[in-house]
Amino acid sequence: MAGLCSVFSVCLCLLGFSAAVFEDQVGKFDWRQQFVGKVQFALFDTHSQASKKLLVATEKNIFASLNSRTGDLFWRHVDKTGPDGHINTLMMHGQDAVVVVGNGRLLRSWETTVGGLNWETVLDTGSFQSAAYIGVQDVVRYVAVLKKSAISLHYLSSGHQKWVENLPESDTVQYQTVYSGGNGQVFVLGVVPNSHIVIVEYNIEDGEIMKQKSVAAPWLSSLQSSCVMVGSGVLLCADPTTKSLYTFPLQSADQTTMTPILLESLGVEVAAGFQPVLISTQPHPARPPLSEFFLQLGPDYHILLQLKDGLVSTLRDFNPSYLVAFATTGEKTVAAVMSPKNETVSSLYCTVINLYSADTGRRLLDTTIIYSMDPNGGKPAKLYIHTFLKKDDSVGYRVLVQTEDLVLTFLQQPGRVVWSREEALADVVTMEMVDLPLTGTQAELEGEFGKKADGLLPMVLKRLSSQFILLQAWMSHLWKLFYDARKPRSHVKNEVTFETLSRDEFNLQKMMVMVTASGKLFGIDSKSGTVLWKQYLENIQPNSVFKLMVQRTTAHFPHPPQCTLLVKDKVGLGSLYVFNPIFGKKSHISVPALPRPILQSLLLPLMDQDYSKVLLLIDDQYKVTAFPSTKNVLQQLQEMASSIFFYLVDSSQGRLSGFRLRKDLSTELIWEVVIPTEVQKIVGVKGKRANEHVHSQGRVMGDRSVLYKYLNPNLLAVVTESTDSHQERSFVGIFLIDGVTGRIVHEAVQRKARRPVHFVHSENWVVYVYWNTKSRRNEFSVLELFEGMELYNSTVFSSLDRPRPPQVLQQSYIFPSPISTLEATLTEKGITSRHLLVGLPSGAIVSLPKMFLDPRRPEVASDQSREENLIPYSPEMPIRTEWFINYNQTVSRVRGIYTAPSGLESTCLVVAYGLDIYQTRVYPSKQFDVLKDDYDYVLISSVLLGLFFATMISKRLAEVKLLNRAWR
Amino acid sequence: MQPLSRAVEVFLLLQSLSVVSCTFSDPDSGPSAGAGAGPAGGDRFKIEGRAIVSGVKSQEWVSSARVLVEGGEYVGFLRTDGSFAVHDVPSGSYVVEVISPSYRFEPARVDITSKGKMRARLVNYIKTSEVLRQPYPLQLRSSGPHTYFMKRETWGWTDFLMNPMVMMMVLPLLIIVLLPKVVNTNDPEMRKEMEQSMNMLNPNPELPDVSEFMTKLFSKGSSKTGGGSKGSRNAALKRR
């Protein structure tokens, strides 16, 4: 019977570890935000007036369609990362968008309403230069792709190649531009830098070279940066040295030199050291470009010019102006200019956008859009115009502005923001979750317990007054509920503001502080996903390394919480940015200057008198800087110095070294482990998380004895990879090193294995994933460390006094999918069983019970193993779609998963970030500490009421019966 | 963990150097699939196929679907009719899967020889050399929508009645109500028999019975209420 019972319990367990979501929970406590990244190309669908499509191609190799009314995604295609998926150009014609991908490797045509491919063609190798539509008699038929040494023409309907021709003298001439005016010729323009321009004319039908000529231009180095096509086939170039424009009509038979036009003759001056930029527009690919164009003379100075009969005339002078753009609707072409609101004071924070008629330069009436910039944001960088014809045939327009801090704002007249997107969040580097502050009433209540007793009567009075405050708060809450209930549902959506921001009763709502690669910081409410504050740090170099630390939590009222961001540039030179994580305000605390490269930073549990934890920064001379460095802190450091250890990793030399702090804040080397770089290189080093709790010291075995865990808080897991990548000889190594003594506690080698390696180190186990080159599959391996059946020193763990090495158990499993990232759940006290969160390339996040990764899983189930709820070993790990915590809300390109404990032991908060951000809660052991949200209140209360009435009735009946008996 | 935090060493394990984290993000340059993988500059091939969801128009799902070869080392997109091609794949052995958040597709393994010969077979991670041929170009048929959600336990009368606790409650109740009717307790012979059987159950009459003890204990406490009810009964009698 006992055996049967335990089988039953095992079965229950197997059913029970569902981290699954119920269908009615969708969107209740989880949210996803999708991003596209920094926009490179943006095109509005002008095919029809009612169209809402905005097509964007971004630096993240993404091609997407946005709804221009709401800013939501219609669809998004995520290509592979790196140069192979890079989008070189985006062109649109009708319903179809043509995209050149991977340095001219692929030519794709997308059906933009459905979001599927029309066709896809592989092009010959060669670096991509430019692409253009080729029209014949007002109809666009072909697309021409210019490579370094060849030009090819493709049918727009099918993608088939019409012809491909090698370019003459392509080793000396840099061909850069392809142009067609819509009259049967294709011009290819090339330049020999500082010598001459080469113009080759091809026949559309067969690719035969019709004409070839060269024009002297000794001042020209690049066509793309200084030349445009204007009017009916006129090449226009700007030369900063002679301060003049040069024109050359391509079709002219006799002209052999370029005609110079001095800028002085137009009465304008180029700003010193500025390369003038020409901007022209070709509204229809089958027709020649317009003869009007912009000339940018300085960073804030544009003029609108017109080329007529070889003469350039000024239409309008825009000084100052930040950004300009052309747009066409129907037959009308307009120019939009962004300029400061007040022409005398060049205040950057309030700018206006006006529309001008392109052919006259006249300002169109009532076309002003006021664009006010975020003072914490960056400058506007790009301007895209969406024009449409109003009913009275005048031109209406909307504006898309991209700023330096990657905010996309879509505006309409007179300055209303239709939507805005924070595209910096597509590249989150690191994040932390910070508890929200208590409200005034909560703080009052908490304060009551902290203070010393004042005597009986004041205590009672205080108690009563705080109860009264609570009652008041509850009443107002009820009133709000009642008030909201009368309003229609859509209005109730309560806005999260700083005023309403306070900790909820289970600490489930937190502030997500996110650091993005562009140097923009965000504070996001974890419950709703609203961005509550943002701060753009200027002068952040690309490829900087960020490390975010919470120095002071919200627990130390009235001291504000404090976060410190360490930014390290490529050389390692660091800078500190200290801010309040709740409000995003920069703190005024003076930060230490860091003149030398920073090797390592560590946050000590020591606190100064303001309750901020001490941050130690170790520079390349092994000198230590403390922040904050008050007298109190230095004194504490001196006392503690002999027990403060840290480690450094130098993966280029394969060296791990351990140091101890001296009293004078210098350091001494204690141990050094060298992993020879000829054989293997260090892939990653991970310790345990500082806020992790382990509840049980051991595991109860089937025979009621206890197997104690080896819980070394100083243990480091070091993963290495062989330098030899041959599939027979490659291996992945794992070392478990004690960070204080440098003792190698365990080492293991996985033969015939290679990258990608992901690993998690927690409690007494390390889980790592590698690629098995022999069997071509991903495998999980788990290492668990145990002390044995008795504990050596059960009160205190010391790395220096641990005579016996731990027992190490290991098991491996097949995982039937590749893996993007790996993380373990974390709860408040560590009572709840652990799950592994596995991010898959498909965008799903699997919550895998740690129970499956237990090296004690027996090959044959015995009574004892059943007693312990061990699942019998099976080589392949299951993946069930019920374990996908994000159901169909896939997270593209998952880069990291952040887990944080909540106030409820059963609940772990999870944020997955990558291209998208997804926030949810997981319950690894189900919700054992709160009533489930499907708890049947009706049933319980009806049963109670029923029982109550039943007792009433039966009492009455019993009375009647007794009475009757008495009369008998 | 808590006792451990009082450890002698104050040692913190923090995110290691930037160098280390950088090595993780390095793009994978080597050829993907080991054995048959040709040199990096070798011939590149194209994997073709078609994904089919029966009963659903392709327009509804192709925009959210992708084709991943070896978990994203090579990526392909679906045409509006569901067909796909992944370009520039060197020779080797790859797992090709169609990823869609709404529909489930089985992956397939495609082997490409260095001469460009292709074959498709079922993915088997345990017996990796086993060959169960599949048609090439790939025909990936969806096996239906994904099941992401658990079913809520719904409450029904039958569940309630068949609950062992309820059964345990109801059956003794029935016995208590019905047994006195069936067996005549006034029959002295029967009473004797029952007493005997009770004595059999209680082998040592000297031992204080727990249930008796409890009833005594509680009857003391509840004597007041008993009196109250008696009083009310008397009152009722008087009223009569």
PDB file of C-alpha atoms in Angstrom, chain A residues 551-552 602 604-616 624-641 644 661-663 665:
ATOM      1  CA  GLN A 551      23.878  50.644  -3.343  1.00  0.00           C
ATOM      2  CA  ARG A 552      20.976  51.541  -1.131  1.00  0.00           C
ATOM      3  CA  LEU A 602      32.550  44.663  -5.923  1.00  0.00           C
ATOM      4  CA  LEU A 604      30.405  44.885  -0.073  1.00  0.00           C
ATOM      5  CA  PRO A 605      27.675  44.193   2.470  1.00  0.00           C
ATOM      6  CA  LEU A 606      29.323  46.868   4.649  1.00  0.00           C
ATOM      7  CA  MET A 607      27.327  50.053   5.005  1.00  0.00           C
ATOM      8  CA  ASP A 608      28.279  53.579   5.834  1.00  0.00           C
ATOM      9  CA  GLN A 609      26.237  55.664   8.285  1.00  0.00           C
ATOM     10  CA  ASP A 610      23.844  56.583   5.448  1.00  0.00           C
ATOM     11  CA  TYR A 611      23.125  52.889   4.831  1.00  0.00           C
ATOM     12  CA  SER A 612      24.659  52.830   1.406  1.00  0.00           C
ATOM     13  CA  LYS A 613      26.704  49.755   0.639  1.00  0.00           C
ATOM     14  CA  VAL A 614      30.369  50.209  -0.042  1.00  0.00           C
ATOM     15  CA  LEU A 615      31.547  49.801  -3.611  1.00  0.00           C
ATOM     16  CA  LEU A 616      35.160  48.845  -4.181  1.00  0.00           C
ATOM     17  CA  VAL A 624      41.387  49.970  -4.482  1.00  0.00           C
ATOM     18  CA  THR A 625      39.043  52.938  -4.526  1.00  0.00           C
ATOM     19  CA  ALA A 626      36.082  52.918  -2.176  1.00  0.00           C
ATOM     20  CA  PHE A 627      32.835  54.685  -2.853  1.00  0.00           C
ATOM     21  CA  PRO A 628      31.525  56.235  -0.671  1.00  0.00           C
ATOM     22  CA  SER A 629      34.843  56.882   1.053  1.00  0.00           C
ATOM     23  CA  THR A 630      33.852  58.525   4.290  1.00  0.00           C
ATOM     24  CA  LYS A 631      35.908  58.131   7.447  1.00  0.00           C
ATOM     25  CA  ASN A 632      33.402  55.660   8.825  1.00  0.00           C
ATOM     26  CA  VAL A 633      33.724  53.473   5.744  1.00  0.00           C
ATOM     27  CA  LEU A 634      37.506  53.561   5.724  1.00  0.00           C
ATOM     28  CA  GLN A 635      37.565  52.569   9.352  1.00  0.00           C
ATOM     29  CA  GLN A 636      35.231  49.669   8.720  1.00  0.00           C
ATOM     30  CA  LEU A 637      37.329  48.622   5.759  1.00  0.00           C
ATOM     31  CA  GLN A 638      40.459  48.626   7.866  1.00  0.00           C
ATOM     32  CA  GLU A 639      38.811  46.370  10.409  1.00  0.00           C
ATOM     33  CA  MET A 640      37.462  44.017   7.805  1.00  0.00           C
ATOM     34  CA  ALA A 641      40.381  44.189   5.368  1.00  0.00           C
ATOM     35  CA  ILE A 644      37.833  40.839   2.072  1.00  0.00           C
ATOM     36  CA  LEU A 661      42.618  43.601   0.730  1.00  0.00           C
ATOM     37  CA  ARG A 662      45.243  45.238   2.939  1.00  0.00           C
ATOM     38  CA  LYS A 663      44.542  47.852   5.565  1.00  0.00           C
ATOM     39  CA  LEU A 665      43.587  49.729   0.552  1.00  0.00           C
TER      40      LEU A 665
END
